[in-house]
Short mmCIF file of C-alpha atoms in Angstrom, two decimals:
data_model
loop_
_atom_site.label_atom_id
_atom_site.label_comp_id
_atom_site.label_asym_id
_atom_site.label_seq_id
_atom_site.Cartn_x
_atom_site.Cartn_y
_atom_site.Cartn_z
CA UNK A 14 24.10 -2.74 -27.95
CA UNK A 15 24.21 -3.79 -24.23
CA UNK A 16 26.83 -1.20 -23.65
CA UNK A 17 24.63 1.59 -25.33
CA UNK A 18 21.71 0.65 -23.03
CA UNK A 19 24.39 0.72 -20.07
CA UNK A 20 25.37 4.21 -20.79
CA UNK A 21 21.87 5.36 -20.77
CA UNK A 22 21.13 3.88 -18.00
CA UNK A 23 24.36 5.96 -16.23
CA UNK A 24 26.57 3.56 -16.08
CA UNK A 25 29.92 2.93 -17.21
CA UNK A 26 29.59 -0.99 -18.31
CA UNK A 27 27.42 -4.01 -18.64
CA UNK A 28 28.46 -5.27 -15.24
CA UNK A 29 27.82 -2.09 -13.22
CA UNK A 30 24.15 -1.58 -15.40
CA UNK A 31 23.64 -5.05 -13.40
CA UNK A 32 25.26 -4.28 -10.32
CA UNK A 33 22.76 -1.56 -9.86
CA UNK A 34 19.80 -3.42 -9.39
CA UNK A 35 19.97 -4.11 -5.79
CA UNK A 36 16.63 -5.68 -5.27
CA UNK A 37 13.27 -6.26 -7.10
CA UNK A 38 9.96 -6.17 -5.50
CA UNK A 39 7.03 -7.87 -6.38
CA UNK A 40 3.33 -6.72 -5.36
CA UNK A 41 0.57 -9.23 -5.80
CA UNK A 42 -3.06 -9.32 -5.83
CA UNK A 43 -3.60 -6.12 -7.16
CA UNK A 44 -6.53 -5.52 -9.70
CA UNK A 45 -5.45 -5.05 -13.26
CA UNK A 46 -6.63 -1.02 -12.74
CA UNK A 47 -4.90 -0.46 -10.05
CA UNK A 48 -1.38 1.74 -9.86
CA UNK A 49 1.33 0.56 -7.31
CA UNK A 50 3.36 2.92 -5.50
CA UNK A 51 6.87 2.41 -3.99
CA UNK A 52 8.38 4.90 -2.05
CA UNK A 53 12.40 3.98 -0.40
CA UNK A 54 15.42 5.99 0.18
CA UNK A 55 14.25 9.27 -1.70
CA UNK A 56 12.75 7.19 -4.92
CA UNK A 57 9.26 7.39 -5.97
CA UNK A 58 8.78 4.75 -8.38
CA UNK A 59 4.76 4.06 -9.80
CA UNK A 60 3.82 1.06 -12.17
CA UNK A 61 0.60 -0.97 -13.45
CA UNK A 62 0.21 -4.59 -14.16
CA UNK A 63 -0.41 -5.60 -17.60
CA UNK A 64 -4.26 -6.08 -18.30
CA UNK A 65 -5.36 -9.49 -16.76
CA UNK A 66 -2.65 -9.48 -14.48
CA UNK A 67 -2.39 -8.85 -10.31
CA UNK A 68 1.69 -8.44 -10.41
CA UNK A 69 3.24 -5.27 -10.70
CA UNK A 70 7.37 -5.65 -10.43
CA UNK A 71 9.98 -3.29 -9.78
CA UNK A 72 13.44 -3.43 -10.27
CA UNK A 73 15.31 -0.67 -7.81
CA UNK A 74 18.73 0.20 -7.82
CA UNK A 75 19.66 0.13 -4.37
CA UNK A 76 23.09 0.06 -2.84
CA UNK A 77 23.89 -2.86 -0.42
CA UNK A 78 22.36 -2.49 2.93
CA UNK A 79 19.41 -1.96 4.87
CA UNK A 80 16.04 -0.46 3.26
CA UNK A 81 13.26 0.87 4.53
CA UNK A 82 10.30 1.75 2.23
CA UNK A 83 6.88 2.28 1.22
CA UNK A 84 4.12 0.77 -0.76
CA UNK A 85 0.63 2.33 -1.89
CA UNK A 86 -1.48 0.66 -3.61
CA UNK A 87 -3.94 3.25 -5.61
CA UNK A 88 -7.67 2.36 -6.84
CA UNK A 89 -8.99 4.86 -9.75
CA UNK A 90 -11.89 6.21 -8.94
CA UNK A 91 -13.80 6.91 -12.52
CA UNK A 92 -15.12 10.81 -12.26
CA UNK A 93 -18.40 9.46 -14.46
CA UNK A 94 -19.12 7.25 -17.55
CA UNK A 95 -17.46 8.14 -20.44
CA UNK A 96 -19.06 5.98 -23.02
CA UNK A 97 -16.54 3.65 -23.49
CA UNK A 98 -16.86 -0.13 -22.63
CA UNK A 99 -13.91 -1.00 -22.12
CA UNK A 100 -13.30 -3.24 -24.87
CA UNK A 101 -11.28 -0.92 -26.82
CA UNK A 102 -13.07 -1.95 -30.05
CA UNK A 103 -13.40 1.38 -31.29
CA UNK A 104 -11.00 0.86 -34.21
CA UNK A 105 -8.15 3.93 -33.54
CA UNK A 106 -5.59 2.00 -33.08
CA UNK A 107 -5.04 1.66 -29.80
CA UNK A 108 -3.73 -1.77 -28.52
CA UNK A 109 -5.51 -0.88 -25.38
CA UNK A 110 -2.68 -0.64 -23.10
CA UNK A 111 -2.21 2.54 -22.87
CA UNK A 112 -1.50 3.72 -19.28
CA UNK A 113 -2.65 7.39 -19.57
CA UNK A 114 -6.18 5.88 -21.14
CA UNK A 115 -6.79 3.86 -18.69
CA UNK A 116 -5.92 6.18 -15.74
CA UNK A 117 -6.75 9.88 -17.07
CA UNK A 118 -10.54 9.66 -16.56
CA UNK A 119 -9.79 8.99 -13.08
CA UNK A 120 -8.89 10.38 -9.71
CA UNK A 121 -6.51 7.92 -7.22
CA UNK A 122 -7.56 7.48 -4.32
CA UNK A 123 -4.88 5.67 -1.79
CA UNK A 124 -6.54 1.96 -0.73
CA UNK A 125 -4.04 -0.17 0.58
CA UNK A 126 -0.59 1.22 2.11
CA UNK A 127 2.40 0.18 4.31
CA UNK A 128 5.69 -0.14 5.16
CA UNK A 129 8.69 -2.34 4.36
CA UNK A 130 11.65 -3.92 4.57
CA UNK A 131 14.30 -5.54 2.47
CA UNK A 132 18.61 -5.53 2.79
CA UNK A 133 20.47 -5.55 -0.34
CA UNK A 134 23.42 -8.09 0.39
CA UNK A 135 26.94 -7.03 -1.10
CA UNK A 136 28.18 -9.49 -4.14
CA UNK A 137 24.86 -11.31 -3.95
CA UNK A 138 22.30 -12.11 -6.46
CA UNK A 139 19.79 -9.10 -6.31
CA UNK A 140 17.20 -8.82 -2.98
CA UNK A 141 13.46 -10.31 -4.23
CA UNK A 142 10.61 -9.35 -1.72
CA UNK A 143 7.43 -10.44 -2.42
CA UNK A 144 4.33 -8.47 -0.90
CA UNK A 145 0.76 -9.50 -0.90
CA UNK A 146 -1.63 -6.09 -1.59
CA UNK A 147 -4.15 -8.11 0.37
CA UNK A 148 -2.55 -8.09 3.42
CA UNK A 149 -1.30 -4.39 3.43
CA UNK A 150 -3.85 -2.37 5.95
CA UNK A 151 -6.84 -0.15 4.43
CA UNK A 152 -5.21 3.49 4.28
CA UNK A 153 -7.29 6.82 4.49
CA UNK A 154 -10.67 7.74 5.58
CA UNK A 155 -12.20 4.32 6.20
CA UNK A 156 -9.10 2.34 7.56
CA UNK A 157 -9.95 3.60 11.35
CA UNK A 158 -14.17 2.27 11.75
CA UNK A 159 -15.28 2.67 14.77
CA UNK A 160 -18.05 0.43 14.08
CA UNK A 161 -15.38 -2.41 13.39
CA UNK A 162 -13.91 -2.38 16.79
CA UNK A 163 -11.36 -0.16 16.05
CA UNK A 164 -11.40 3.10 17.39
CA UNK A 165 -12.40 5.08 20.58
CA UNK A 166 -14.86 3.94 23.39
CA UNK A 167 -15.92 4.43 26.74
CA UNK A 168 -13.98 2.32 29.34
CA UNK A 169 -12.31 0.13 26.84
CA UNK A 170 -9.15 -1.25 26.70
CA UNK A 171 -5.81 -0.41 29.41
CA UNK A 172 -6.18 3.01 31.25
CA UNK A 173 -4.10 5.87 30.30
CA UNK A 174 -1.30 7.63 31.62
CA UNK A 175 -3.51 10.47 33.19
CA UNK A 176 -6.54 8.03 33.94
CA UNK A 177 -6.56 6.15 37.48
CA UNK A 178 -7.35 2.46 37.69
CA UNK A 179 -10.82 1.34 38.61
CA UNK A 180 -9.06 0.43 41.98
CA UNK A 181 -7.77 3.78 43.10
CA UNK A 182 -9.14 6.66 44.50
CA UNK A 183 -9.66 9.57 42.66
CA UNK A 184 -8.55 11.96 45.47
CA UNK A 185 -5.42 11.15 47.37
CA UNK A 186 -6.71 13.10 50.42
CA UNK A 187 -8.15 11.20 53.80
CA UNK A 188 -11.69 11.51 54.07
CA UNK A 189 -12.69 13.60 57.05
CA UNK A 190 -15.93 12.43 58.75
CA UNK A 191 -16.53 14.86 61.20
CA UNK A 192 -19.25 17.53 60.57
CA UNK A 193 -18.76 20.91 59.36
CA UNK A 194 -19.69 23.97 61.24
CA UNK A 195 -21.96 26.24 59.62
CA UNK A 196 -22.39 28.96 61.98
CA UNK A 197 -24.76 31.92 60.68
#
């Protein structure tokens, strides 16, 4: 049986289906309606955590090396009340944990996003990287707010390349005191 799943998986054997899986990567603190997002070397892998969970886990199958990715975390925003509760007790069926259901009356909408990085070491165990969703940065409209701090203002912060410092003159020319003709 393990070599069946092997071979569906693309791989010749057991031992290279396990070779494959160069690193897992664990996102935390997400609400149990929220989607993660990774995004490294080309791969665009999504999951969800099981209801009444905040862990979402991947499993990638990197090659040894270096890695550079991304990770969005996605909130649904609901597009209007649907009638349903949410405690799945209308009788059809459903064990309730269906992703489509829970995600098709809903738009995503990008909350929390950034980058990371994790090295797959050759003949090791696979890579584990744990990241917090909590202490990713805001992403999208609202992650610049003025208001907060962040953002533009007048005079703040380290001058620019173009602007002078407050204790330079503007104009690099002398000053010439004498007075000017005006003749009629």
């Amino acid at each position: 049986m393990a070599s069946l799943v092997a071979a569906t998986a693309g791989c010749r054997g057991t031992d290279e289906l396990v070779q494959s899986i160069g690193a897992h990567v664990f996102v935390v603190g997400v609400d149990d309606d929220a989607l993660v997002q990774l995004d490294v070397d080309g791969q665009c892998v999504r999951s969800v955590p099981d209801r009444g969970s905040n862990l979402v886990s991947f499993s990638l199958p990197l090659p040894e090396g270096p890695h550079d990715g991304t990770v969005t975390v996605f909130d649904v925003e609901r597009r209007g009340d649907d009638g349903d509760d949410g405690d799945d007790d209308d009788d059809d069926g459903d064990d309730g944990d269906d992703d489509e259901e829970r995600f098709g009356a809903g738009e995503l909408r990008a909350e929390r996003c950034g980058p990371f990085f994790l090295e797959v070491i050759a003949g090791g165990e696979p890579t584990a990287l744990a990241i917090v969703a909590d202490d990713l940065p805001r992403c999208g409209d609202d992650a610049a707010d003025p208001a907060e701090g962040e953002g533009e203002g007048e005079g703040e912060g380290e001058p620019g390349p173009d602007e002078p410092e407050d204790n330079e003159p503007e104009d690099n020319e002398p000053e010439d005191n004498e007075p000017e003709d005006n003749e009629p």
